[in-house]
JSON list of C-alpha atoms in Angstrom, two decimals:
[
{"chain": "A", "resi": 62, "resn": "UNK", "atom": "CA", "xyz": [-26.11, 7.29, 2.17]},
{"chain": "A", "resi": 63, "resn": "UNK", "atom": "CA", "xyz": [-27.47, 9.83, -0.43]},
{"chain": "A", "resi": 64, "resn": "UNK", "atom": "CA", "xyz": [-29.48, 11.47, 2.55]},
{"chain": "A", "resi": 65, "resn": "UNK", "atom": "CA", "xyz": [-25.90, 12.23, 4.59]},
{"chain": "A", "resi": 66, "resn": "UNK", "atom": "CA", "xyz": [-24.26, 13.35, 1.14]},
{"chain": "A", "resi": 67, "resn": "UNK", "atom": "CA", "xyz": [-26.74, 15.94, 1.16]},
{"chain": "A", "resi": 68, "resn": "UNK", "atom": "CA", "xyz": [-26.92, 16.95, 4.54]},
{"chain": "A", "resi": 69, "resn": "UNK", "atom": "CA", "xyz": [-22.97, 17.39, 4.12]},
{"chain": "A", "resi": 70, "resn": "UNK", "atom": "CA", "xyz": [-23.08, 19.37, 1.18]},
{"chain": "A", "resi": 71, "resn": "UNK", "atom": "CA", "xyz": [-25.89, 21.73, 2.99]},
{"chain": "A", "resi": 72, "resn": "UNK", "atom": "CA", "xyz": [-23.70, 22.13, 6.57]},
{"chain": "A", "resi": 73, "resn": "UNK", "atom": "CA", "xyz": [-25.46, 19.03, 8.01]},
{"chain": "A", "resi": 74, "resn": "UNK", "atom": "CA", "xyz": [-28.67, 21.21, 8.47]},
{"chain": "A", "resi": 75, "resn": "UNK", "atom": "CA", "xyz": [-32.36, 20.54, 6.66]},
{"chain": "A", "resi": 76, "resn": "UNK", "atom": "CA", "xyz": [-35.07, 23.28, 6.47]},
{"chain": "A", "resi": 77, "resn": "UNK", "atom": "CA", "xyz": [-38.30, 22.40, 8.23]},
{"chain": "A", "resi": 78, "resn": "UNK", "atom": "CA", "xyz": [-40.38, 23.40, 5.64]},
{"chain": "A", "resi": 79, "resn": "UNK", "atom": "CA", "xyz": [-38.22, 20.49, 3.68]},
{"chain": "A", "resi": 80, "resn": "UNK", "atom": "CA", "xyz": [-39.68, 17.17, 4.79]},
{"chain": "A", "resi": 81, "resn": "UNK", "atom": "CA", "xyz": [-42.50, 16.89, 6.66]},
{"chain": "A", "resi": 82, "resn": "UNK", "atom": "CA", "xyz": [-41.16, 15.37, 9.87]},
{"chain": "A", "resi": 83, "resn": "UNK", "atom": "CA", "xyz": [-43.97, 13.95, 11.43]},
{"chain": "A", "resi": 84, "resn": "UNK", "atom": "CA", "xyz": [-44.20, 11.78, 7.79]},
{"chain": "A", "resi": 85, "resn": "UNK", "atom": "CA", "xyz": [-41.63, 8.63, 8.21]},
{"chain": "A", "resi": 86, "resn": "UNK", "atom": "CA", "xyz": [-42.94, 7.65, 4.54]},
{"chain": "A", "resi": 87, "resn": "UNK", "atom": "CA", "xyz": [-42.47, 11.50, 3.43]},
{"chain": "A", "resi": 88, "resn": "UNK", "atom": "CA", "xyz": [-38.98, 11.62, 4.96]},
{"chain": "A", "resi": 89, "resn": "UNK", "atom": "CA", "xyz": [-37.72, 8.22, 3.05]},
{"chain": "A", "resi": 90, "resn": "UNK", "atom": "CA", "xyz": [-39.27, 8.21, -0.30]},
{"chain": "A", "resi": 91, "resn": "UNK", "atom": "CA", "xyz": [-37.55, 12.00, -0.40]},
{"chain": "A", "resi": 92, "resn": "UNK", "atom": "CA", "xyz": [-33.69, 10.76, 0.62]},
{"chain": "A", "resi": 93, "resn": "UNK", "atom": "CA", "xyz": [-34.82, 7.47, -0.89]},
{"chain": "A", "resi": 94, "resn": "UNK", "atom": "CA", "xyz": [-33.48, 5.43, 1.90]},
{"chain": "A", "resi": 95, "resn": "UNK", "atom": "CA", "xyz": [-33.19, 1.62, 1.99]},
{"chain": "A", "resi": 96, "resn": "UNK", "atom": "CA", "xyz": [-35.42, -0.14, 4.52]},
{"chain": "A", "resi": 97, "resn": "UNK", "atom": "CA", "xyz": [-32.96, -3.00, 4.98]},
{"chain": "A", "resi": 98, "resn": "UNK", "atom": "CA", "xyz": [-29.13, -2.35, 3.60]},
{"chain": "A", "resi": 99, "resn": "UNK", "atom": "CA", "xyz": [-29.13, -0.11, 6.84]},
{"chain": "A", "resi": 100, "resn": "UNK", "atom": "CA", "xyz": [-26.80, -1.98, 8.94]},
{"chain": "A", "resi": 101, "resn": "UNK", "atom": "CA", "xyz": [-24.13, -2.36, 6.10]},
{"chain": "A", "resi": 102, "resn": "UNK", "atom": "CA", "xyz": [-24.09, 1.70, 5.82]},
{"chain": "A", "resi": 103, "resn": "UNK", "atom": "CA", "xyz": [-24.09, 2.16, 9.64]},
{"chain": "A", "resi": 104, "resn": "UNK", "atom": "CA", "xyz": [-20.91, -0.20, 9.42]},
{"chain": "A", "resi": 105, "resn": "UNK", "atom": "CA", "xyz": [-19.27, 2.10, 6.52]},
{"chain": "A", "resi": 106, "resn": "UNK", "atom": "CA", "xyz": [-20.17, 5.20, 8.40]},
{"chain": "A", "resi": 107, "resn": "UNK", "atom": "CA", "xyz": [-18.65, 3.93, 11.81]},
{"chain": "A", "resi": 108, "resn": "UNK", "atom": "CA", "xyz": [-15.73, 2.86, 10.24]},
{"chain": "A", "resi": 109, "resn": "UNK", "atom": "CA", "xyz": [-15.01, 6.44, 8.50]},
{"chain": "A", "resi": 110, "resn": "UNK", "atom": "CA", "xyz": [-16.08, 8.05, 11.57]},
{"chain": "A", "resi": 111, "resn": "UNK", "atom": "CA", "xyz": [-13.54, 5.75, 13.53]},
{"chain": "A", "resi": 112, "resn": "UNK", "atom": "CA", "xyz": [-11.15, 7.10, 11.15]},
{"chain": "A", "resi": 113, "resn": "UNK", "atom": "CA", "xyz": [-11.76, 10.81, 11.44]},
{"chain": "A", "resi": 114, "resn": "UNK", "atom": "CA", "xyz": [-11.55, 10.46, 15.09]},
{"chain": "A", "resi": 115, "resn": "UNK", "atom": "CA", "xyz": [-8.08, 8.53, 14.89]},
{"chain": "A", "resi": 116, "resn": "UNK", "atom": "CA", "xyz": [-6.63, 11.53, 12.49]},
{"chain": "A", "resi": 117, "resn": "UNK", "atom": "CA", "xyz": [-8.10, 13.98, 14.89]},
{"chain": "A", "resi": 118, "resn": "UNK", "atom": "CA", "xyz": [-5.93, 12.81, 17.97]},
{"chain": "A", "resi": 119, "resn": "UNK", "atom": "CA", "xyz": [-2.91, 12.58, 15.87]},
{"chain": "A", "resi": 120, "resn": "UNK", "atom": "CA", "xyz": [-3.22, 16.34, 14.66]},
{"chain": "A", "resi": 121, "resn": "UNK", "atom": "CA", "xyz": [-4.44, 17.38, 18.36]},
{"chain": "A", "resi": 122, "resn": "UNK", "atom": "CA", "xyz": [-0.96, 15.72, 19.37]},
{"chain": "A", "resi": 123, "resn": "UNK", "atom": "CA", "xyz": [0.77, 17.30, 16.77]},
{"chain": "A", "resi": 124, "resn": "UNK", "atom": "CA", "xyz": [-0.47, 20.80, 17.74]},
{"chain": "A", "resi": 125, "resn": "UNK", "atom": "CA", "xyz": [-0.11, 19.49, 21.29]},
{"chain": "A", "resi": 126, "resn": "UNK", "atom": "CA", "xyz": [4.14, 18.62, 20.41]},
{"chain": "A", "resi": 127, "resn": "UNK", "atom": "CA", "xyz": [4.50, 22.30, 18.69]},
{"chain": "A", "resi": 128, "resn": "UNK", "atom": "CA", "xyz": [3.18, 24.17, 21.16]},
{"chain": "A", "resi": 129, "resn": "UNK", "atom": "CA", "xyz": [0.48, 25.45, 19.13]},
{"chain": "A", "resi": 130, "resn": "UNK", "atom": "CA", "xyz": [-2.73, 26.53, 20.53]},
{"chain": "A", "resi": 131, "resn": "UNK", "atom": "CA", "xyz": [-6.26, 25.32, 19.61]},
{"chain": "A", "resi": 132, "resn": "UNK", "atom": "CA", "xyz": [-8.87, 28.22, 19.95]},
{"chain": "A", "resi": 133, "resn": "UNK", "atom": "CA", "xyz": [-11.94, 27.40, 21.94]},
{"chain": "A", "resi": 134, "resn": "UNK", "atom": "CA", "xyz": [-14.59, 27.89, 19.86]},
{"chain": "A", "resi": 135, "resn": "UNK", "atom": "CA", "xyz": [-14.53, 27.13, 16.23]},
{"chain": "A", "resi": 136, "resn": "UNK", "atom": "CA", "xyz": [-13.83, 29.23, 13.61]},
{"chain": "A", "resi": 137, "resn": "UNK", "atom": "CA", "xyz": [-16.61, 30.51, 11.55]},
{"chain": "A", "resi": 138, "resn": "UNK", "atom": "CA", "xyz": [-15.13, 30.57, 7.72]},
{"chain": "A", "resi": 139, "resn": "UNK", "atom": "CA", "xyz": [-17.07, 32.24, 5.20]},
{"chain": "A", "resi": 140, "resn": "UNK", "atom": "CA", "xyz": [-18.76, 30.46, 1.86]},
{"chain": "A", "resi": 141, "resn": "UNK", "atom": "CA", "xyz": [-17.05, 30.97, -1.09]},
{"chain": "A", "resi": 142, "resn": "UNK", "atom": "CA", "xyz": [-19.12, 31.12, -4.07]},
{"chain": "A", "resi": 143, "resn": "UNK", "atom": "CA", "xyz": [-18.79, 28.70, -6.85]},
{"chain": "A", "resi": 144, "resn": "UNK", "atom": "CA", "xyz": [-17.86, 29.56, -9.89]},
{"chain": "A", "resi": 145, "resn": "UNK", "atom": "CA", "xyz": [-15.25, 30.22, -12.42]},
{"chain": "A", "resi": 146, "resn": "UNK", "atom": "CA", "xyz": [-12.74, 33.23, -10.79]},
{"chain": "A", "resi": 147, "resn": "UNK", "atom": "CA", "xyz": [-13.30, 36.28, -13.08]},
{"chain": "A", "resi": 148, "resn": "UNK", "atom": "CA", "xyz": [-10.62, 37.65, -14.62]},
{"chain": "A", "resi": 149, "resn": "UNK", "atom": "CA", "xyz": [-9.44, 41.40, -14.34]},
{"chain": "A", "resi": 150, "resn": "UNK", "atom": "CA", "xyz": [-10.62, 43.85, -16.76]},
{"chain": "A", "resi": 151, "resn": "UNK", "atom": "CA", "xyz": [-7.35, 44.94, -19.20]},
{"chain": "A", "resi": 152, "resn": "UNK", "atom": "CA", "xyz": [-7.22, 48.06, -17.34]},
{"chain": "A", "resi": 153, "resn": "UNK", "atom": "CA", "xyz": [-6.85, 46.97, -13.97]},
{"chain": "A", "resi": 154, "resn": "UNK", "atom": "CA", "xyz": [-3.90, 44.75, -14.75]},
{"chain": "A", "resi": 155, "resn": "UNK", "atom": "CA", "xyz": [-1.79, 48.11, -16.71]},
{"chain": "A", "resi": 156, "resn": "UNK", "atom": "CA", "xyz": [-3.09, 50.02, -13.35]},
{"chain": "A", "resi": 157, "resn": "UNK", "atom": "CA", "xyz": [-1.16, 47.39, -11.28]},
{"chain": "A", "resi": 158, "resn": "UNK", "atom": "CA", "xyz": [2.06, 47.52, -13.80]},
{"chain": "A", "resi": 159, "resn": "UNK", "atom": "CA", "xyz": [2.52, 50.93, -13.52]},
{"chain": "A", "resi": 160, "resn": "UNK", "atom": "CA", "xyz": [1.91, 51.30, -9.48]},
{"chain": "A", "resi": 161, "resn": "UNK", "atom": "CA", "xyz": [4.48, 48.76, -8.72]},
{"chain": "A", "resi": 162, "resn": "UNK", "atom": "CA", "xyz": [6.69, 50.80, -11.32]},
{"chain": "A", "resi": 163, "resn": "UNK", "atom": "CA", "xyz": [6.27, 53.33, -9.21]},
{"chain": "A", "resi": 164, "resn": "UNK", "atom": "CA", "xyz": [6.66, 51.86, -5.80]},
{"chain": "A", "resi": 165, "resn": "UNK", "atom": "CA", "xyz": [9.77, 50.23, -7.74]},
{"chain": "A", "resi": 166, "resn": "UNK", "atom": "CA", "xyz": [11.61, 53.76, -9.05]},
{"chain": "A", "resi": 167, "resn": "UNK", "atom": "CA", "xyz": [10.92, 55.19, -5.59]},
{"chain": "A", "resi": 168, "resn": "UNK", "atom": "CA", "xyz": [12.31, 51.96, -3.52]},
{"chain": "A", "resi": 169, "resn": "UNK", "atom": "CA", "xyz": [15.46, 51.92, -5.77]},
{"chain": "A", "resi": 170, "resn": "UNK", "atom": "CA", "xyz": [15.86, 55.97, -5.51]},
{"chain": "A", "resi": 171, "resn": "UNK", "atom": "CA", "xyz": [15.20, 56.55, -9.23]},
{"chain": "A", "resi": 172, "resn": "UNK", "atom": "CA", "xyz": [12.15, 58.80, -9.49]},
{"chain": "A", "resi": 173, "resn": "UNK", "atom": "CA", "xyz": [11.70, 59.16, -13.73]},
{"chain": "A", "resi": 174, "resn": "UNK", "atom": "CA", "xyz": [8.27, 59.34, -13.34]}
]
């Protein structure tokens, strides 16, 4: 299980120069995988992928009823860093008060500044 939590969390790909995949040994003392609890976590992972597959036809339909199209190929969304969002130096945020002042006087017809 800890072996598809990290291929998940790295885009279900592993490096070649990560494991050594002529190695067996190499490959499960590094994802530390269980010899013989196996069929118990090929059970859980049929079972959610059972699932996935279930709430995959009902959104296809869904999109199907509403006459929404599904693109062909998948969409390729970009990787947002991690991290805290950084705020907006002081300046920036009087910058944006007094442009939408502006746009404001000149929508509304009075043009003070």
């Amino acid at each position: 299980m800890e072996f598809i939590s990290w291929l998940s969390k790295n885009n279900y790909t592993v490096l070649s120069t990560s494991i050594k995949w002529y190695s067996w040994k190499q490959f499960f003392s590094k994802y530390r995988l269980p010899l013989f609890s196996i069929p118990s976590q090929t059970a859980d992972l049929q079972s959610q992928l059972q699932h996935i597959e279930k709430t995959a036809d009902l959104v296809h339909a869904d999109l199907n009823s509403h006459n929404i199209p599904i693109p062909p190929e998948s969409i390729k969304y970009a990787k947002v860093p991690v991290g805290d969002p950084a705020a907006p130096p002081p300046e920036a945020i009087h910058d944006l008060l007094r442009r939408g002042t502006i746009i404001q006087q000149h929508l509304t017809g009075h043009n003070l500044v």
